[in-house]
Short mmCIF file of N, CA and C in Angstrom, two decimals:
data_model
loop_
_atom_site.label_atom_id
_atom_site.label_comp_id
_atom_site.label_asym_id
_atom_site.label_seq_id
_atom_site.Cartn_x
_atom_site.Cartn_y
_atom_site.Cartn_z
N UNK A 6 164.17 124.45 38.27
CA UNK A 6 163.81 123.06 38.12
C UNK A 6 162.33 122.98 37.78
N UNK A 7 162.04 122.23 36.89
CA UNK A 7 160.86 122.28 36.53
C UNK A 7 159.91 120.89 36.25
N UNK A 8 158.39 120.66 36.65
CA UNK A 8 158.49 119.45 37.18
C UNK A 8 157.19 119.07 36.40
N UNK A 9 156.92 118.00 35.85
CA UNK A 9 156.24 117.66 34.76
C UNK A 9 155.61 116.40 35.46
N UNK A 10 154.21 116.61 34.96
CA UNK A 10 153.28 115.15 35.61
C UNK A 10 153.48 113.74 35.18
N UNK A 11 154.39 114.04 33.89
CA UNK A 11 155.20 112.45 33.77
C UNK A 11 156.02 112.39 34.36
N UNK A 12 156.86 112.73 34.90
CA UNK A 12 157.99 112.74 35.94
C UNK A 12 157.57 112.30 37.13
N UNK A 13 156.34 113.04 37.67
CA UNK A 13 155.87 112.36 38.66
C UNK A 13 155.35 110.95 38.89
N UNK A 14 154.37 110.78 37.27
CA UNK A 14 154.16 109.43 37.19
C UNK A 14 155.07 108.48 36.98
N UNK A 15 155.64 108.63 36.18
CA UNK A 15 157.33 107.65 35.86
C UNK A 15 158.18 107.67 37.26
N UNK A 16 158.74 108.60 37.74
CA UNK A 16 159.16 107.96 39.42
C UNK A 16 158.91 107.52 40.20
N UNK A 17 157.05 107.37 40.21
CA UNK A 17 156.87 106.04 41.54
C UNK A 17 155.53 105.95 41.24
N UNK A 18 154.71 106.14 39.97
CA UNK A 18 153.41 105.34 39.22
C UNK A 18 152.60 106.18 39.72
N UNK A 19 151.55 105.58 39.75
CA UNK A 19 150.33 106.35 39.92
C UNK A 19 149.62 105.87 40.97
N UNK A 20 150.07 104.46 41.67
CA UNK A 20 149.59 104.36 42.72
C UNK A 20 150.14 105.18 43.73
N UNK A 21 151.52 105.18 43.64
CA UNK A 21 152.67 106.49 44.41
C UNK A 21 151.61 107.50 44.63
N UNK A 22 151.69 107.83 43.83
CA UNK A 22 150.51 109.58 43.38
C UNK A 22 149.27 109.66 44.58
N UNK A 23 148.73 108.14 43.75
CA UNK A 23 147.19 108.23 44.59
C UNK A 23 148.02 108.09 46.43
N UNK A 24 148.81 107.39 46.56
CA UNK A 24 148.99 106.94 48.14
C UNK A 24 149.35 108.14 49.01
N UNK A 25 149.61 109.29 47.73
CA UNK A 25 150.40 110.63 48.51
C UNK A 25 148.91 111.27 48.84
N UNK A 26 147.85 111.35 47.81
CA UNK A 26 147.01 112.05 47.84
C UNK A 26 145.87 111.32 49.24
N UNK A 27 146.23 109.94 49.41
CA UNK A 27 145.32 109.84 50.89
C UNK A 27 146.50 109.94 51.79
N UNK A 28 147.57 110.02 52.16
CA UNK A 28 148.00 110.17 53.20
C UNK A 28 148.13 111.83 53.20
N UNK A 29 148.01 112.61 52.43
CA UNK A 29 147.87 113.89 52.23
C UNK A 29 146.85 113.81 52.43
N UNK A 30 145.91 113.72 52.29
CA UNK A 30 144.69 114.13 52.24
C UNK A 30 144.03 113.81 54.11
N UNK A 31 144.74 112.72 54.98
CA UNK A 31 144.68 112.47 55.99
C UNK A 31 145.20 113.26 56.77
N UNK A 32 146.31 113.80 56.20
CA UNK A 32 147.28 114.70 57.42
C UNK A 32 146.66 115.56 57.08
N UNK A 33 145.88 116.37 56.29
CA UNK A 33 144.97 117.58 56.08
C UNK A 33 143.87 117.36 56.73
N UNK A 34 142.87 116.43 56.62
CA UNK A 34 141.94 116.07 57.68
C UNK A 34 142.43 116.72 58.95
N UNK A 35 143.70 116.03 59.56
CA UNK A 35 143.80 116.17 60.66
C UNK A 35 144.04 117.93 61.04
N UNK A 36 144.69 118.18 60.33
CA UNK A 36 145.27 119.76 60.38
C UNK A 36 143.61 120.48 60.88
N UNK A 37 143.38 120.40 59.64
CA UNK A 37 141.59 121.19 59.86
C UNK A 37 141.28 120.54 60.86
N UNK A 38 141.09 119.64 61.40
CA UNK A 38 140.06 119.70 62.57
C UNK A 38 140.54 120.01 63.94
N UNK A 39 141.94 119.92 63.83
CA UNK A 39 142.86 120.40 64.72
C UNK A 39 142.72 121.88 64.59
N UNK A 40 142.53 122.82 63.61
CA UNK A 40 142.33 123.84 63.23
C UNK A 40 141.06 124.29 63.88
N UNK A 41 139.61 123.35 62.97
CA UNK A 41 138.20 123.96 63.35
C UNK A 41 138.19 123.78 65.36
N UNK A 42 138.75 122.81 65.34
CA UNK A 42 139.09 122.48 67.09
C UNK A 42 139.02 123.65 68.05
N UNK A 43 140.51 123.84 67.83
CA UNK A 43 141.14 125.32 68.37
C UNK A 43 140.33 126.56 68.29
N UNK A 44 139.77 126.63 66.62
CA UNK A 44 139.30 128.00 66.57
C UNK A 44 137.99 128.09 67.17
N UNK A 45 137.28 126.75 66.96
CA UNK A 45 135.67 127.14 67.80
C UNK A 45 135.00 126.36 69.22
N UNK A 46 136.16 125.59 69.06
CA UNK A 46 135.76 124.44 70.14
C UNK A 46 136.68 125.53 71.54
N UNK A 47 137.66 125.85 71.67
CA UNK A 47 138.45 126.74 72.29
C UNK A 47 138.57 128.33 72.33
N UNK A 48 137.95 129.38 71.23
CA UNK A 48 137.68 130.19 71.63
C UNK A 48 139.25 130.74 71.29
N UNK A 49 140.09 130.03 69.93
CA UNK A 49 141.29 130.91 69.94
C UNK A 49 141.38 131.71 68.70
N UNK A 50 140.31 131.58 68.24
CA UNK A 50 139.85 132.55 66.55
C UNK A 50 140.58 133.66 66.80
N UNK A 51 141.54 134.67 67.45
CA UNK A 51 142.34 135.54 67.22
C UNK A 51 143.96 134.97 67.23
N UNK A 52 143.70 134.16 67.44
CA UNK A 52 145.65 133.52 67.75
C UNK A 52 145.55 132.35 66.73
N UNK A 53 145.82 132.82 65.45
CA UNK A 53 145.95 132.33 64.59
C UNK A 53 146.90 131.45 64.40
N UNK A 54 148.13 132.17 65.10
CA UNK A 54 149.68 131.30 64.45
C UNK A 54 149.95 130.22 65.38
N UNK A 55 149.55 130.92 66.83
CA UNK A 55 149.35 129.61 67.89
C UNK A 55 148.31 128.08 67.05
N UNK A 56 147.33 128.08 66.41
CA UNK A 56 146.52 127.47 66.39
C UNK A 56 146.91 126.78 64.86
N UNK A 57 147.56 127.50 63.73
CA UNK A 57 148.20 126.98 62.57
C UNK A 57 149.69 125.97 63.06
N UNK A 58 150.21 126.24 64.06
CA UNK A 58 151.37 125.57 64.65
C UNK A 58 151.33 124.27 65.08
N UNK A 59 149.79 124.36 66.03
CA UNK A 59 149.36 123.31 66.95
C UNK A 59 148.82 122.36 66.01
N UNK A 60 148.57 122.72 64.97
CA UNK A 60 147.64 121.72 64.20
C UNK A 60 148.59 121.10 62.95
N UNK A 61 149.74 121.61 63.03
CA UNK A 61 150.89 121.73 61.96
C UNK A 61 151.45 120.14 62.38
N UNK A 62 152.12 120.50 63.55
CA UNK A 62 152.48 119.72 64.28
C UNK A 62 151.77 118.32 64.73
N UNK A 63 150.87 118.45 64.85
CA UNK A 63 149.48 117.18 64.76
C UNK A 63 149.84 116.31 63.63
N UNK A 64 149.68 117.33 62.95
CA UNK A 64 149.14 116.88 61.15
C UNK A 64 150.57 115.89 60.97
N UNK A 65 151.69 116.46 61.39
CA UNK A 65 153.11 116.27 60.65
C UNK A 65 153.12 114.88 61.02
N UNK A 66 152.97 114.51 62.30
CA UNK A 66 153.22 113.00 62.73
C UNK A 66 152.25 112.55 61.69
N UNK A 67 151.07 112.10 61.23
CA UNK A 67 150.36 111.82 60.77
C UNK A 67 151.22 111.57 59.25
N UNK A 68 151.71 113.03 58.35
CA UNK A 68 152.31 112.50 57.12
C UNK A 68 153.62 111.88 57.21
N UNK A 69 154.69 112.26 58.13
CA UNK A 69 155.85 111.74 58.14
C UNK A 69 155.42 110.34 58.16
N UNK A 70 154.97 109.68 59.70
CA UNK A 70 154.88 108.16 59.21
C UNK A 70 153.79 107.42 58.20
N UNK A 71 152.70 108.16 57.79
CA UNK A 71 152.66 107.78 56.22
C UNK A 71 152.70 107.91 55.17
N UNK A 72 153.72 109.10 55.23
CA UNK A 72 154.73 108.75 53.60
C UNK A 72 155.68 107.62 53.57
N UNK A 73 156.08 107.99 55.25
CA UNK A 73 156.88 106.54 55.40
C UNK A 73 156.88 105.35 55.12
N UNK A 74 155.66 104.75 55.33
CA UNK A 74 155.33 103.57 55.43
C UNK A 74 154.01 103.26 54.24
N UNK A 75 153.43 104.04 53.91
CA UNK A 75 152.63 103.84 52.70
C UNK A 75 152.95 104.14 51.74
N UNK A 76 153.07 105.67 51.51
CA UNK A 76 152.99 106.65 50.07
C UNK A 76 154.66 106.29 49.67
N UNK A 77 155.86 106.05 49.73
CA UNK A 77 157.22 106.13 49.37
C UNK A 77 157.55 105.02 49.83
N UNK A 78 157.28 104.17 50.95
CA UNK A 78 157.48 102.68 51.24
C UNK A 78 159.08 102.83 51.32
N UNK A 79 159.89 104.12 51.58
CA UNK A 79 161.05 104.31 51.90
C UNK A 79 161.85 105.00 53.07
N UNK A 80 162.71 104.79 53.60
CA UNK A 80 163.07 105.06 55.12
C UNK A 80 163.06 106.26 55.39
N UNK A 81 163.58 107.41 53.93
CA UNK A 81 163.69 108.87 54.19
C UNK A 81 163.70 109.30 55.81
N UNK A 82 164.82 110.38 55.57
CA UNK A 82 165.62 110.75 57.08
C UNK A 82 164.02 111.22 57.45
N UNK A 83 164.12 111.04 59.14
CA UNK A 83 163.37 111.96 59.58
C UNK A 83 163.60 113.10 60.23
N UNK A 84 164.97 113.23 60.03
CA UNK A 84 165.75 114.62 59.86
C UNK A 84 165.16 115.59 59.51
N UNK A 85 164.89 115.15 57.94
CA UNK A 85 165.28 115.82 56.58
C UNK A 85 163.69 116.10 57.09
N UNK A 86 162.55 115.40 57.08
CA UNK A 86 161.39 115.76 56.94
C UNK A 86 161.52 116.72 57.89
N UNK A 87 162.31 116.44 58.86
CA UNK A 87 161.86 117.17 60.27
C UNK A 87 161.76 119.13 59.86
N UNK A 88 163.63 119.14 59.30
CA UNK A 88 163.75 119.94 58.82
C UNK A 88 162.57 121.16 57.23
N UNK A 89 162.07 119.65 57.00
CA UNK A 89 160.92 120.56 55.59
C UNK A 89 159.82 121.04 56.29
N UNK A 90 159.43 120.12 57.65
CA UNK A 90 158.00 120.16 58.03
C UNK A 90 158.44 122.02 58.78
N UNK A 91 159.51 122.17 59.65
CA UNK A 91 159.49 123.55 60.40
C UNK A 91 159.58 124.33 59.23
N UNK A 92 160.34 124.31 57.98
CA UNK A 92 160.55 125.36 57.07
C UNK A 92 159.47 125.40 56.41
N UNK A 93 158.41 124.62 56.16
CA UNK A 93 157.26 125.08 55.61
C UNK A 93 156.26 125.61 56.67
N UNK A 94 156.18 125.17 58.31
CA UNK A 94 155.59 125.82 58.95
C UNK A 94 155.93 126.85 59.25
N UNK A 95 157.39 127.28 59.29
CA UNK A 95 157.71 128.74 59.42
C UNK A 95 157.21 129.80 57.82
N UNK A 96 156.84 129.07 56.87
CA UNK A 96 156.29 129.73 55.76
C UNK A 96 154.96 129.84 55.77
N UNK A 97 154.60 128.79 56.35
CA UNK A 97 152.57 128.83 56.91
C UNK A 97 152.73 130.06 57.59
N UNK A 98 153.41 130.31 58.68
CA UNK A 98 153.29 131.29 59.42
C UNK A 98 153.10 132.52 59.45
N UNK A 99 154.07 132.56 58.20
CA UNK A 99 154.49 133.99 57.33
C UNK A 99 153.69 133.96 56.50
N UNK A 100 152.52 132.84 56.06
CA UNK A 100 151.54 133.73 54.96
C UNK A 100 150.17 133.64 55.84
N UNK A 101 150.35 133.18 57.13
CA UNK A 101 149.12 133.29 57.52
C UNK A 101 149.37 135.27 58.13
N UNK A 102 150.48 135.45 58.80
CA UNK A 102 150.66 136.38 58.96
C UNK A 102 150.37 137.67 58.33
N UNK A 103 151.01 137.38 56.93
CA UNK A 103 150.58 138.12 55.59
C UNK A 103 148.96 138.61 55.48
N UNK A 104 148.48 137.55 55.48
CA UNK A 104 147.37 137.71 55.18
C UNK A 104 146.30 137.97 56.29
N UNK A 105 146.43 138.14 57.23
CA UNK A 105 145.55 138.38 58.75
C UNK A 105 145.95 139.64 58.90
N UNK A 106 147.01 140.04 58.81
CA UNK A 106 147.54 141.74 59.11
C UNK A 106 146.99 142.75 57.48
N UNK A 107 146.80 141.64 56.49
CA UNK A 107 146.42 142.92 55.54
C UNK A 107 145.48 142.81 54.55
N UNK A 108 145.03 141.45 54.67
CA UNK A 108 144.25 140.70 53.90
C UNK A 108 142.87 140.45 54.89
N UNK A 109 142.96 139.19 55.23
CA UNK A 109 141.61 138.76 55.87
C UNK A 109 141.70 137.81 57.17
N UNK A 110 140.88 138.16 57.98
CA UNK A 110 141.19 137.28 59.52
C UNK A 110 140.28 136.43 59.54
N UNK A 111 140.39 134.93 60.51
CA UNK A 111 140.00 133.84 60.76
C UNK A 111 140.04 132.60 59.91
N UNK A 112 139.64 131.81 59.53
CA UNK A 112 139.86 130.51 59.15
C UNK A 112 140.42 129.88 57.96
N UNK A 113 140.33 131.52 56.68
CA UNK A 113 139.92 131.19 54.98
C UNK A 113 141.96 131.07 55.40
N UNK A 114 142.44 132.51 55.75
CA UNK A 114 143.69 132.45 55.43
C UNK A 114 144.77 131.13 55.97
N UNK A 115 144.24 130.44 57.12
CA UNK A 115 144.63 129.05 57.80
C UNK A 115 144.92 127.95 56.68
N UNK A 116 144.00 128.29 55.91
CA UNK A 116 143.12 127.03 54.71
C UNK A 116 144.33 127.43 53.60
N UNK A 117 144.52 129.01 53.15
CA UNK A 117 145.31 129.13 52.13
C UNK A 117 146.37 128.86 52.85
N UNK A 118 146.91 128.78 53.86
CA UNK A 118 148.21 128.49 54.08
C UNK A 118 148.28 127.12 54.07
N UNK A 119 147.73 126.49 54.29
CA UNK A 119 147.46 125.01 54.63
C UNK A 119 147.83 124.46 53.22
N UNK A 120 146.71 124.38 52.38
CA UNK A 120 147.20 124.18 51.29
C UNK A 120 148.47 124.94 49.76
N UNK A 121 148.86 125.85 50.38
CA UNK A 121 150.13 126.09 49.43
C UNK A 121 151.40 125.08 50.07
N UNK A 122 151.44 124.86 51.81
CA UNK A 122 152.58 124.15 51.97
C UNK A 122 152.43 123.30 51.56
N UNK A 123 151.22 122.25 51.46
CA UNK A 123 151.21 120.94 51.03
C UNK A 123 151.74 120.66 49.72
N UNK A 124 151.47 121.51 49.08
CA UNK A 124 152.40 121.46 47.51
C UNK A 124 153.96 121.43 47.45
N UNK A 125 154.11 122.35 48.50
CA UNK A 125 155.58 122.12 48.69
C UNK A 125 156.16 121.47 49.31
N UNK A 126 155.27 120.64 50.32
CA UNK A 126 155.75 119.27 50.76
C UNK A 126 155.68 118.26 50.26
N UNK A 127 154.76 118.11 49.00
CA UNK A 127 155.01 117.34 48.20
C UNK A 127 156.33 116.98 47.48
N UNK A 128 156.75 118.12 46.68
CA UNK A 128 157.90 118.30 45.22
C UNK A 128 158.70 118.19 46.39
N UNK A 129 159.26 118.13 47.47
CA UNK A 129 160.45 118.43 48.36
C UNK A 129 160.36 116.85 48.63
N UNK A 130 159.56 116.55 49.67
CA UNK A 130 159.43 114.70 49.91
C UNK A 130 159.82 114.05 48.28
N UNK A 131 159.19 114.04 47.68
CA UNK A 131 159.27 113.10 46.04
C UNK A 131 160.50 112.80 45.84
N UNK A 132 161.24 114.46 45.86
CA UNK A 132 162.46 114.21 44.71
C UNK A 132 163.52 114.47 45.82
N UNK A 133 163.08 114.62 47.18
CA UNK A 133 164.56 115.12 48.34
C UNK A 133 164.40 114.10 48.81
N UNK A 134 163.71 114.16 50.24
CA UNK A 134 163.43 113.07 51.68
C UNK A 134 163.07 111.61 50.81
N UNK A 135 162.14 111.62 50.20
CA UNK A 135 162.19 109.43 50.35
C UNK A 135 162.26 109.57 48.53
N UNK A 136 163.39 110.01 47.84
CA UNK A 136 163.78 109.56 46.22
C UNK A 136 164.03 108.36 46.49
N UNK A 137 165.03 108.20 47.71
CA UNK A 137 165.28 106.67 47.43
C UNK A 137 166.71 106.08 47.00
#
């Protein structure tokens, strides 16, 4: 499946777009500081997956109810999110994992995990959870 930036714009405009990118951009706020929190305010800079989880989970309430209610203005299960938000945190997990065991430890690999799920919580919400 392959997914084209008119597609995105033509299914729910460009205010759609922009409303994803601040309520995205809010539930990321929250993640990171839930993140910088844990790792320096707490002293858990080696327990990475504990601290990508805790902040996962933060973050999630934050986008579920505003994609809900802002960015898609549609009921979408909160099943369905429920279900995308663990399968992409169980994929955060596995690339924070990836990358702390062979790559690089503390905060950068949190950040790359952080932002690859968000992409994929994007294309999954759009065209699965609130199409509509």
């Amino acid at each position: 499946m392959q997914f084209k930036a008119q597609e995105l714009l033509k299914a729910g405009g460009i205010f759609e777009v922009m409303r994803f990118v601040i309520v995205g951009g809010l539930a990321t706020l929250v993640d990171l500081a839930v993140t910088v929190t844990l790792v320096y305010g707490f002293d858990l800079g080696q327990s990475e997956n504990l601290v990508t989880t805790v902040a996962f989970a933060t973050a999630f309430l934050v986008s579920y109810f505003g994609h809900r209610f802002f960015t898609f203005q549609k009921n979408g299960k909160a099943s369905a999110f429920l279900v995308l938000a663990l399968s992409t945190l169980a994929l955060r997990n596995l690339i924070v994992w990836f990358l702390t065991a062979y790559v690089m430890r503390g905060i950068v690999p949190l950040i790359i995990a952080m932002a690859l799920v968000t992409v994929i919580t994007y294309l999954v919400s759009k065209f699965g959870i609130f199409k509509g």
